[in-house]
XYZ file of C-alpha atoms in Angstrom:
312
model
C -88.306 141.429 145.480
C -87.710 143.147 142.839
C -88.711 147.106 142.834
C -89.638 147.042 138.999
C -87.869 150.484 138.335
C -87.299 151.843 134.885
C -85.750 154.915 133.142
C -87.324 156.796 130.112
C -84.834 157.322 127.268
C -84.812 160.284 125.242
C -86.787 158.938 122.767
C -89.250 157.731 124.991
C -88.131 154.024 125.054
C -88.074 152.256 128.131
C -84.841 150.379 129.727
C -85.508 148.568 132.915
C -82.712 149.503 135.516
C -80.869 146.022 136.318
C -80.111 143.966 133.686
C -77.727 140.591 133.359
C -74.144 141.181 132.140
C -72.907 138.829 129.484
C -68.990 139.730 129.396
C -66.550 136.957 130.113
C -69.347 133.889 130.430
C -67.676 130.781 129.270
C -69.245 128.300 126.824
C -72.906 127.016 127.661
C -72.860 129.128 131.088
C -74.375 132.074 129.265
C -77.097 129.734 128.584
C -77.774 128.951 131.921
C -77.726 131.944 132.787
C -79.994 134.276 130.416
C -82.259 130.913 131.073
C -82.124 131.667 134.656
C -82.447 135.466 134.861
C -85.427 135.367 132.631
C -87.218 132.997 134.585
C -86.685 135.252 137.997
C -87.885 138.341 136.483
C -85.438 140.585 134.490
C -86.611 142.079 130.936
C -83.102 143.531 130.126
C -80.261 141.493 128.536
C -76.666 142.873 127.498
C -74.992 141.742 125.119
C -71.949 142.461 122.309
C -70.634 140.492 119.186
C -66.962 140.818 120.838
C -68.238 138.592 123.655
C -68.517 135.407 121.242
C -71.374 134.468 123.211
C -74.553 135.731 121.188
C -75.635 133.238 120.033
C -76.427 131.141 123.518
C -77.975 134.455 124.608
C -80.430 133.249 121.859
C -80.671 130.167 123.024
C -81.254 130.969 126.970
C -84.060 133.618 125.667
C -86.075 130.634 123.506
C -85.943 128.382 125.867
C -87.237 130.901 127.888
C -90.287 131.021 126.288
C -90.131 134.750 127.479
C -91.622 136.857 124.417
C -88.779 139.035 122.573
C -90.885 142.339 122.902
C -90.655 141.526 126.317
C -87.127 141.841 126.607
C -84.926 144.983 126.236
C -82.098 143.668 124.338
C -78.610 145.695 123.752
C -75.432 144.817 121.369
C -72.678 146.794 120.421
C -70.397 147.218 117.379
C -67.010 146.130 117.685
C -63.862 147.847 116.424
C -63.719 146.095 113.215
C -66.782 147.481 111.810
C -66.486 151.602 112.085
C -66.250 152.040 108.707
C -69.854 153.335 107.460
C -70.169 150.888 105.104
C -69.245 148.084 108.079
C -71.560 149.051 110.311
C -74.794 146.990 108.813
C -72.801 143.759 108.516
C -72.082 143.935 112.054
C -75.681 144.381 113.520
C -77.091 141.788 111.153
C -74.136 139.232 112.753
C -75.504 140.341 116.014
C -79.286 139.503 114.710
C -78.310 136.295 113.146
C -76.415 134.635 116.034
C -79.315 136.180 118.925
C -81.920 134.822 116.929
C -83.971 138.344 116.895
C -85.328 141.012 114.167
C -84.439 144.045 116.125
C -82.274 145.255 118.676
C -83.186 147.637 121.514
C -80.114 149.486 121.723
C -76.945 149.198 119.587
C -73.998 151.042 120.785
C -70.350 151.853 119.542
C -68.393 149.245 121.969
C -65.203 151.745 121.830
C -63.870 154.971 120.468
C -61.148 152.900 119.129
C -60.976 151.461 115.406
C -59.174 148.285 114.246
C -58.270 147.840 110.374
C -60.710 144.771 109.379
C -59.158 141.380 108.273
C -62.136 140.911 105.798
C -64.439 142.457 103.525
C -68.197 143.165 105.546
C -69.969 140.639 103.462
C -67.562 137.746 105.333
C -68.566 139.170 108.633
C -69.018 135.789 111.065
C -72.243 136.097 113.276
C -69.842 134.465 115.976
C -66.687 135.457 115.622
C -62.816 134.400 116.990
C -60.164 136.111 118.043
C -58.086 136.413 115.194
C -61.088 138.173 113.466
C -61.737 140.400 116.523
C -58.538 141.687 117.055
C -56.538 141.679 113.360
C -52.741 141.872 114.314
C -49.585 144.245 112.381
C -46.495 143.774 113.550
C -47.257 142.462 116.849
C -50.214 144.552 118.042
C -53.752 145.205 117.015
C -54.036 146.906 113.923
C -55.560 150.769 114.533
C -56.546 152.821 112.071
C -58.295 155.751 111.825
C -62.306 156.313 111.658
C -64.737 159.109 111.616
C -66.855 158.071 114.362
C -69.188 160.503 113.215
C -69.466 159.014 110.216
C -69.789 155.504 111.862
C -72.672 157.443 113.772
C -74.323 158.207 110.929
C -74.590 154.371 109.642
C -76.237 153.637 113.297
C -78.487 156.239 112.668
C -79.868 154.594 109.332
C -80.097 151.203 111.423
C -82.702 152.666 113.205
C -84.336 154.255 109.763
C -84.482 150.355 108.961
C -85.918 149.174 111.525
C -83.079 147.324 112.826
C -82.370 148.718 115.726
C -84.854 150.704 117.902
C -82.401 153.147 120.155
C -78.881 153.852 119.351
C -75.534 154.748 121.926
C -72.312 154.845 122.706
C -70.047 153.321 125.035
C -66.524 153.955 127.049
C -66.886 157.983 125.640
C -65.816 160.566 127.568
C -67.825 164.068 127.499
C -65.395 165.805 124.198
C -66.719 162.975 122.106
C -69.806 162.934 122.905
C -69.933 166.494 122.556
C -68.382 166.187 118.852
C -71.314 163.571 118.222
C -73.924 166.019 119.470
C -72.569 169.377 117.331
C -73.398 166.955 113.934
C -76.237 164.163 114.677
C -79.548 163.857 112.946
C -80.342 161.038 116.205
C -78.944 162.175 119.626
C -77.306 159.118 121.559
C -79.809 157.623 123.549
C -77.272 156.171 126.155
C -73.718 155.839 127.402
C -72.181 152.541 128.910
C -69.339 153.124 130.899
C -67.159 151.251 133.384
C -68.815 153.104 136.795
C -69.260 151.613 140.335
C -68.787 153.082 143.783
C -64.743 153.626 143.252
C -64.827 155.308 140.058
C -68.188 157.740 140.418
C -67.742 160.012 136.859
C -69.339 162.459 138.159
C -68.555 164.700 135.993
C -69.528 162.600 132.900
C -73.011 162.200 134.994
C -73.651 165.482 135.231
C -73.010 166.117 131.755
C -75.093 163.242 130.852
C -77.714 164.280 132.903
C -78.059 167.871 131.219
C -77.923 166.451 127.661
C -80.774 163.726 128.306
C -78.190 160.730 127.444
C -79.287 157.867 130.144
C -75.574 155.859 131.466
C -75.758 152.321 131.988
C -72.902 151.126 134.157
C -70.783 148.265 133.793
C -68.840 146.352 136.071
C -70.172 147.835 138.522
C -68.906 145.829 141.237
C -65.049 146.093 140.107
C -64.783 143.280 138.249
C -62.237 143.570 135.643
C -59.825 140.916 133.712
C -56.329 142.386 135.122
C -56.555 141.047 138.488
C -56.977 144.043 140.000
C -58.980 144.458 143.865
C -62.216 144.697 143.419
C -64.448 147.662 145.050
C -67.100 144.982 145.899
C -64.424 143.676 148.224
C -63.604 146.745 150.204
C -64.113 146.672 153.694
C -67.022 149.779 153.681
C -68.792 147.496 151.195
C -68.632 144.470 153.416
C -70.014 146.561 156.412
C -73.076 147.711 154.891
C -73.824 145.018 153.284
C -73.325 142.835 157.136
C -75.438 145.712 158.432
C -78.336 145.273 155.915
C -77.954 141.611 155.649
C -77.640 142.269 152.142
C -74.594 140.884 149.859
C -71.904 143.122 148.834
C -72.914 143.011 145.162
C -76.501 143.659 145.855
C -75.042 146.763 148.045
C -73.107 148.491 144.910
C -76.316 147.735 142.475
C -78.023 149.531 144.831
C -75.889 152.488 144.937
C -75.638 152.496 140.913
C -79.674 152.090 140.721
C -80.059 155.295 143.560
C -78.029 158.033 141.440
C -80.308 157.518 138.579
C -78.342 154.568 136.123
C -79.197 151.225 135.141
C -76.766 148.879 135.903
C -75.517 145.054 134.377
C -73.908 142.904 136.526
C -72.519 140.210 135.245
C -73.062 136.725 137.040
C -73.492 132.760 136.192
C -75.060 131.220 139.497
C -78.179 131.562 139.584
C -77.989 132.062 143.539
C -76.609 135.719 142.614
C -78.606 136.314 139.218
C -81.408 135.749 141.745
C -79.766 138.306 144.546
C -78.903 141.182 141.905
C -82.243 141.224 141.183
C -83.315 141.629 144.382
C -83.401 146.094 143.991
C -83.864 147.899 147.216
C -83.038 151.198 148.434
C -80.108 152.753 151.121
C -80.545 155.450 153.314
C -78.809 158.423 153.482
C -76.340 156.756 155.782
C -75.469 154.023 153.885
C -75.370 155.793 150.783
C -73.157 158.091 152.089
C -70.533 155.691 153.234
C -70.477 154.080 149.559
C -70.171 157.450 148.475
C -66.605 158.102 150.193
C -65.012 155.281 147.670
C -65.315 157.525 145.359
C -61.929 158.859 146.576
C -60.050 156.301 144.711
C -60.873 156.887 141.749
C -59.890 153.696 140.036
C -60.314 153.204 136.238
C -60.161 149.155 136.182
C -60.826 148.826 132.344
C -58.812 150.491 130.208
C -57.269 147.896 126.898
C -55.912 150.867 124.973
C -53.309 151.284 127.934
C -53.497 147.151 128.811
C -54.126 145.899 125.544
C -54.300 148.393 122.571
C -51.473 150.680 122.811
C -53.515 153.746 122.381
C -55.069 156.547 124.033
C -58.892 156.378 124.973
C -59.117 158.536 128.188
């Protein structure tokens, strides 16, 4: 059974702590599964145009019949659209494909920019990957943005209605500390990659003392380089054994306990139903997650993978 829990954002908006994770759901399984998670309980849906995918998020929440206020609905901006006057185009593609008037929470995606194939008025609601990721000799094509600028078109989303909280995503404290000196609307949030191997505590704490709530993602490891995951570690696997709980439900847990809402990402419904299942460890327990910390493994990082550029 669900435990309900929320967190207050600074502006006094409410996100509810677990949500479902929409990354890397393949065609009609996102469906399913918004469809599904609805139906056992959650209010919080994740979203972002670079997952291709918003548009059978829409789907899954009409068929639903859940009502849109409510769900607490987030997108993000892709690289393509940092330019100020970008930034609308890409929230109304967002709109468009979900099937919504407003988001909850639009964040940057990355504090990376990519030099557009296409003027903003031929942005696609869902887009491909020649669109996503526009190619000069051979790589992505960077160039360079004021994200402070690009911060200041969010803000007049939320002046339009459009949008009802605003964030970031993947920062690290510097830039969201150059955001802060020069904002008219503080971020309300921070999604970053966090789970019991890769703690941030120092982004947390820094978080924490500027009122900017962190939503983690993949929180149980899961990442597209092959990579081990942290849900499969052996103290994971003992906990969970000892609590009769599942591993993933174990590192939710964890997440949920030092104060973040968390999205993990599934498509059977058997674990859509599980992750929602919130609970709380003991001191014990927590403790023992706590020591993966060690490792300190960074699982998602495309400008080293991918970008050929520095984000970290």
């Amino acid at each position: 059974m669900s435990l309900g829990r929320t967190y207050t954002l600074n502006n006094g908006k409410i996100i509810p702590t677990v949500g479902l994770g929409t990354w890397l759901s393949k065609p009609d399984e996102v469906r399913k599964a918004v469809l599904c998670a609805l139906q056992t309980g959650y209010k919080h849906l994740d979203c972002a145009y670079v997952y291709c995918n918003e548009d059978e998020v829409g789907q899954g929440i009409r068929e639903s019949g859940v009502k849109r206020e409510d769900i607490f609905i987030t997108s993000k901006l892709w690289n393509t659209h940092h330019r100020p006057e970008y930034v609308k185009s890409g929230v109304k593609a967002s709109l468009a494909a979900l099937g919504v008037e407003y988001l909850d929470l639009y964040l940057i995606h990355w504090p990376v920019s990519f030099t557009p194939s296409k003027p903003a008025s031929e942005t696609p609601n869902v887009p491909d990957k020649e669109f996503l990721f526009p190619q000069k000799d051979g790589k992505v094509a960077l160039e360079e943005v004021d994200f402070l600028e690009t911060w200041k078109a969010m803000e007049a989303l939320v002046d339009e209605g459009l949008v009802k909280s605003i964030g970031i995503s993947n920062f690290d404290i510097p830039k969201i500390q150059y955001i802060l000196k020069d904002c008219r609307i503080r971020p309300a949030v921070n999604q970053v990659e966090l789970h019991p191997g890769f703690l941030q505590t120092d982004l947390l704490e820094f978080c924490a003392k500027e009122n900017i709530h962190i939503t983690a993602y993949s929180p149980l490891g899961n990442n597209i380089y092959g990579k081990e995951r942290i849900v499969d570690s052996p103290v994971i696997q003992e906990v969970a054994k000892k609590l009769d709980k599942s591993p993933a439900q174990i590192c939710i847990a964890f997440a949920a306990q030092r104060g973040i809402s968390v999205i993990p990402k599934s498509v059977t419904p058997s674990r859509i139903q599980d992750n929602f299942q919130d609970f709380i460890l003991d001191k014990e327990d927590f403790d023992a997650v706590a020591t993966l910390g060690e490792r300190n493994i960074r699982y998602n990082d495309p400008g080293v993978e991918e970008w050929y550029c520095k984000i970290f």
